[in-house]
Tab-separated table of C-alpha atoms in Angstrom:
chain	number	residue	atom	x	y	z
A	212	TYR	CA	-5.810	-49.937	40.489
A	213	ALA	CA	-8.226	-51.413	43.008
A	214	ILE	CA	-8.120	-50.524	46.712
A	215	LEU	CA	-9.291	-52.322	49.874
A	216	SER	CA	-11.402	-50.939	52.721
A	217	HIS	CA	-11.703	-53.194	55.741
A	218	ARG	CA	-11.738	-53.522	59.504
A	219	TRP	CA	-8.276	-54.209	60.924
A	220	GLY	CA	-7.687	-57.486	62.775
A	221	ASP	CA	-4.691	-59.840	62.804
A	222	GLU	CA	-2.866	-58.053	59.982
A	223	VAL	CA	0.385	-58.533	58.068
A	224	GLY	CA	2.476	-55.358	57.903
A	225	TYR	CA	4.856	-53.912	55.332
A	226	LYS	CA	8.005	-55.298	57.007
A	227	GLU	CA	6.590	-58.846	57.194
A	228	MET	CA	5.243	-58.722	53.640
A	229	THR	CA	8.522	-57.562	52.092
A	230	GLY	CA	10.563	-59.988	54.218
A	231	LEU	CA	8.312	-63.019	53.721
A	232	MET	CA	10.612	-64.957	51.358
A	233	LYS	CA	13.644	-64.422	53.626
A	234	MET	CA	11.907	-65.867	56.689
A	235	GLU	CA	12.492	-69.391	57.915
A	236	GLU	CA	9.744	-71.710	56.727
A	237	ARG	CA	7.994	-72.121	60.096
A	238	LYS	CA	7.714	-68.371	60.632
A	239	ARG	CA	6.583	-67.815	57.032
A	240	ASP	CA	3.840	-70.436	57.388
A	241	ALA	CA	2.635	-68.760	60.605
A	242	VAL	CA	2.311	-65.406	58.789
A	243	ARG	CA	0.456	-67.022	55.870
A	244	GLN	CA	-2.100	-68.588	58.206
A	245	ARG	CA	-3.128	-65.209	59.625
A	246	SER	CA	-6.557	-63.884	58.654
A	247	GLY	CA	-4.867	-60.646	57.525
A	248	TYR	CA	-2.689	-62.519	55.036
A	249	GLN	CA	-5.656	-64.466	53.667
A	250	LYS	CA	-7.474	-61.145	53.239
A	251	ILE	CA	-4.564	-59.809	51.137
A	252	ILE	CA	-4.512	-62.936	48.954
A	253	GLN	CA	-8.286	-62.937	48.435
A	254	SER	CA	-8.288	-59.200	47.649
A	255	CYS	CA	-5.572	-59.781	45.054
A	256	GLU	CA	-7.521	-62.672	43.529
A	257	GLN	CA	-10.615	-60.466	43.267
A	258	ALA	CA	-8.629	-57.612	41.693
A	259	SER	CA	-7.042	-60.014	39.197
A	260	LYS	CA	-10.450	-61.479	38.350
A	261	ASP	CA	-11.762	-57.956	37.705
A	262	GLY	CA	-8.828	-57.204	35.370
A	263	TYR	CA	-6.713	-54.924	37.600
A	264	GLU	CA	-2.931	-55.164	37.680
A	265	LEU	CA	-2.532	-53.356	40.996
A	266	LEU	CA	-4.196	-53.450	44.407
A	267	TRP	CA	-3.455	-51.079	47.303
A	268	ILE	CA	-3.987	-52.215	50.915
A	269	ASP	CA	-3.178	-49.944	53.868
A	270	THR	CA	-1.894	-52.756	56.123
A	271	CYS	CA	1.045	-53.809	53.937
A	272	CYS	CA	1.568	-50.886	51.510
A	273	ILE	CA	2.666	-48.275	54.086
A	274	ASP	CA	5.974	-48.588	55.923
A	275	LYS	CA	4.793	-47.283	59.301
A	276	ARG	CA	8.346	-47.309	60.634
A	277	SER	CA	8.866	-44.130	58.581
A	278	SER	CA	6.979	-41.201	60.145
A	279	SER	CA	7.312	-39.153	56.935
A	280	GLU	CA	5.828	-41.996	54.824
A	281	LEU	CA	2.983	-42.467	57.312
A	282	SER	CA	2.245	-38.734	57.328
A	283	GLU	CA	2.259	-38.557	53.522
A	284	ALA	CA	-0.028	-41.588	53.299
A	285	ILE	CA	-2.579	-40.204	55.765
A	286	ASN	CA	-2.600	-36.800	54.049
A	287	SER	CA	-3.018	-38.474	50.634
A	288	MET	CA	-5.435	-41.222	51.647
A	289	TYR	CA	-8.656	-39.565	50.491
A	290	ARG	CA	-7.158	-38.879	47.057
A	291	TRP	CA	-5.864	-42.463	46.746
A	292	TYR	CA	-9.351	-43.850	47.427
A	293	GLN	CA	-10.896	-41.260	45.102
A	294	ASN	CA	-8.545	-42.185	42.243
A	295	ALA	CA	-9.053	-45.950	42.555
A	296	GLN	CA	-11.119	-47.608	39.836
A	297	VAL	CA	-12.902	-49.676	42.477
A	298	CYS	CA	-12.876	-50.026	46.266
A	299	TYR	CA	-13.538	-53.455	47.776
A	300	ALA	CA	-15.334	-53.060	51.122
A	301	TYR	CA	-14.769	-56.287	53.067
A	302	LEU	CA	-17.392	-56.887	55.792
A	303	HIS	CA	-15.730	-59.584	57.896
A	304	ASP	CA	-18.740	-60.085	60.201
A	305	VAL	CA	-21.427	-60.637	57.528
A	306	ASP	CA	-22.223	-64.340	56.900
A	307	GLU	CA	-25.215	-63.966	54.572
A	308	SER	CA	-24.962	-63.630	50.801
A	309	VAL	CA	-27.140	-60.491	50.888
A	310	PHE	CA	-26.395	-57.036	52.306
A	311	PRO	CA	-28.004	-56.538	55.767
A	312	THR	CA	-30.901	-54.081	55.401
A	313	GLU	CA	-32.215	-54.123	58.977
A	314	GLN	CA	-30.500	-53.407	62.280
A	315	ASP	CA	-29.659	-56.590	64.187
A	316	ARG	CA	-28.448	-55.726	67.678
A	317	ASP	CA	-28.092	-59.406	68.614
A	318	LYS	CA	-25.726	-60.174	65.765
A	319	PHE	CA	-23.887	-56.834	65.647
A	320	SER	CA	-24.115	-56.014	69.360
A	321	GLU	CA	-20.816	-54.105	69.450
A	322	SER	CA	-21.645	-51.819	66.531
A	323	ASP	CA	-25.193	-50.527	67.022
A	324	GLY	CA	-26.827	-53.338	65.043
A	325	TRP	CA	-24.866	-52.864	61.789
A	326	PRO	CA	-21.637	-54.491	60.500
A	327	GLU	CA	-18.596	-53.144	62.322
A	328	TRP	CA	-17.233	-51.557	59.121
A	329	PHE	CA	-19.909	-48.842	59.427
A	330	MET	CA	-18.812	-47.812	62.916
A	331	ARG	CA	-15.119	-47.160	62.175
A	332	GLY	CA	-13.623	-43.711	61.599
A	333	TRP	CA	-11.476	-44.377	58.534
A	334	THR	CA	-14.172	-46.202	56.573
A	335	LEU	CA	-16.249	-43.001	56.337
A	336	GLN	CA	-13.962	-41.460	53.710
A	337	GLU	CA	-13.413	-44.906	52.175
A	338	LEU	CA	-17.172	-45.076	51.508
A	339	ILE	CA	-17.487	-41.544	50.107
A	340	ALA	CA	-14.260	-40.993	48.119
A	341	PRO	CA	-14.298	-43.851	45.532
A	342	LYS	CA	-16.708	-43.666	42.612
A	343	GLN	CA	-17.321	-47.404	42.825
A	344	VAL	CA	-17.539	-49.403	46.070
A	345	GLU	CA	-18.235	-53.157	45.950
A	346	PHE	CA	-19.263	-54.875	49.196
A	347	PHE	CA	-18.179	-58.442	50.057
A	348	ASN	CA	-19.141	-60.731	52.928
A	349	LYS	CA	-16.659	-62.705	55.023
A	350	ASP	CA	-16.350	-65.402	52.329
A	351	TRP	CA	-15.706	-62.841	49.566
A	352	VAL	CA	-19.164	-63.263	48.066
A	353	PRO	CA	-20.289	-59.968	46.429
A	354	ILE	CA	-23.330	-58.537	48.243
A	355	GLY	CA	-23.959	-55.255	46.415
A	356	ASN	CA	-22.418	-51.937	45.403
A	357	LYS	CA	-22.619	-48.358	46.647
A	358	ARG	CA	-24.856	-47.000	43.877
A	359	HIS	CA	-27.530	-49.678	44.139
A	360	LEU	CA	-27.430	-49.756	47.939
A	361	ALA	CA	-27.470	-45.941	48.317
A	362	PRO	CA	-30.954	-45.737	49.995
A	363	THR	CA	-29.978	-48.403	52.567
A	364	LEU	CA	-26.538	-46.839	53.104
A	365	GLU	CA	-28.169	-43.450	53.696
A	366	ARG	CA	-30.247	-45.037	56.460
A	367	VAL	CA	-27.195	-46.704	58.028
A	368	THR	CA	-24.762	-43.771	57.802
A	369	GLY	CA	-26.851	-40.600	57.552
A	370	ILE	CA	-25.001	-39.660	54.338
A	371	PRO	CA	-27.401	-38.346	51.628
A	372	TRP	CA	-27.836	-40.749	48.718
A	373	GLU	CA	-26.740	-38.023	46.254
A	374	VAL	CA	-23.330	-37.858	48.004
A	375	LEU	CA	-23.054	-41.650	48.030
A	376	LYS	CA	-23.734	-41.782	44.290
A	377	ASP	CA	-21.846	-38.717	43.049
A	378	GLY	CA	-19.452	-37.563	45.787
A	379	LEU	CA	-19.185	-34.474	48.000
A	380	GLY	CA	-19.747	-32.078	45.105
A	381	ALA	CA	-23.231	-33.478	44.444
A	382	LYS	CA	-24.931	-31.527	47.246
A	383	ARG	CA	-24.320	-28.277	49.107
A	384	LEU	CA	-23.119	-29.358	52.549
A	385	CYS	CA	-22.266	-27.456	55.713
A	386	VAL	CA	-19.325	-28.391	57.949
A	387	ALA	CA	-21.637	-29.553	60.770
A	388	GLN	CA	-23.474	-31.944	58.434
A	389	ILE	CA	-20.248	-33.659	57.303
A	390	MET	CA	-19.056	-33.771	60.913
A	391	SER	CA	-22.327	-35.419	61.992
A	392	TRP	CA	-21.605	-38.453	59.781
A	393	ALA	CA	-18.568	-39.183	61.966
A	394	ALA	CA	-20.344	-38.655	65.302
A	395	GLY	CA	-20.950	-42.312	66.223
A	396	ARG	CA	-17.748	-43.691	64.708
A	397	LYS	CA	-14.756	-44.966	66.642
A	398	THR	CA	-11.005	-45.052	65.994
A	399	THR	CA	-8.335	-47.024	67.848
A	400	ARG	CA	-6.151	-43.913	68.280
A	401	VAL	CA	-7.755	-40.702	69.601
A	402	GLU	CA	-5.840	-38.631	67.020
A	403	ASP	CA	-7.345	-40.621	64.135
A	404	GLN	CA	-10.774	-39.164	64.919
A	405	ALA	CA	-9.357	-35.961	63.400
A	406	TYR	CA	-6.888	-37.387	60.871
A	407	SER	CA	-9.544	-39.606	59.254
A	408	LEU	CA	-11.667	-36.519	58.416
A	409	MET	CA	-9.009	-34.385	56.704
A	410	GLY	CA	-9.859	-35.571	53.196
A	411	LEU	CA	-13.580	-34.908	53.650
A	412	PHE	CA	-12.828	-31.273	54.522
A	413	ARG	CA	-10.007	-30.957	51.953
A	414	VAL	CA	-7.431	-29.899	54.526
A	415	ASN	CA	-3.937	-31.138	55.345
A	416	MET	CA	-1.925	-31.052	58.541
A	417	PRO	CA	1.124	-32.816	60.003
A	418	MET	CA	0.634	-36.009	62.037
A	419	LEU	CA	1.499	-35.728	65.733
A	420	TYR	CA	0.591	-39.040	67.355
A	421	GLY	CA	0.630	-38.412	71.089
A	422	GLU	CA	-1.190	-35.069	70.906
A	423	GLY	CA	-4.512	-36.709	71.837
A	424	LYS	CA	-7.627	-34.535	71.544
A	425	LYS	CA	-5.574	-31.534	70.397
A	426	ALA	CA	-5.641	-33.143	66.946
A	427	PHE	CA	-9.345	-32.299	66.696
A	428	GLN	CA	-8.697	-28.687	67.695
A	429	ARG	CA	-6.058	-28.451	64.958
A	430	LEU	CA	-8.504	-29.940	62.455
A	431	GLN	CA	-11.107	-27.296	63.351
A	432	LEU	CA	-8.536	-24.524	62.874
A	433	GLU	CA	-7.589	-25.898	59.458
A	434	ILE	CA	-11.270	-26.048	58.443
A	435	ILE	CA	-11.762	-22.420	59.558
A	436	ARG	CA	-8.841	-21.410	57.297
A	437	VAL	CA	-10.604	-22.710	54.166
A	438	SER	CA	-14.275	-22.307	55.085
A	439	SER	CA	-16.459	-19.338	56.038
A	440	ASP	CA	-19.169	-21.710	57.342
């Protein structure tokens, strides 16, 4: 299967996706005009073109009404990205047909001069976990892959090129070094700053949305349980 990594915007959720054909026509058309729906369709077209039968997208493949399903998904997320044959990284704010290699604070003023995808918490593991990551601009034009762009990606993210090419096992890493890659990244929910790092440290813990910054304390305790660093 292929898997999508992207920045969330006006998305279509699981309930809407599964209920689409039962909706009245006007409401269905409104859903289909959303940028999030177009992103699903274009991702599917790309996956089909590349010969994949299945595509997994977090927006519409997790029923977030079920807390147990959400918790399982978050705890399994790193493994799902790792097991995908390819990850499509969709950079919605890149117009050019080449990958940006220089900081542009005028164009990407909200995200330190780089595409917004690089400043989000969840996309850190989505960059590292899959063996193959293909980058696309806003029009779904391919603009490079993780292996060939590794030197540029190292400059943007601080992640060593060996890790980008061959995963976390490629280089001896301390906890502080992995943590530093997440330092400038943002998440919509405070708790996700911790939850989005679980896979990188190979730990699991229950989701408690509402706990705020305590989530990060729990993450540190879980890391201490498995690491002598």
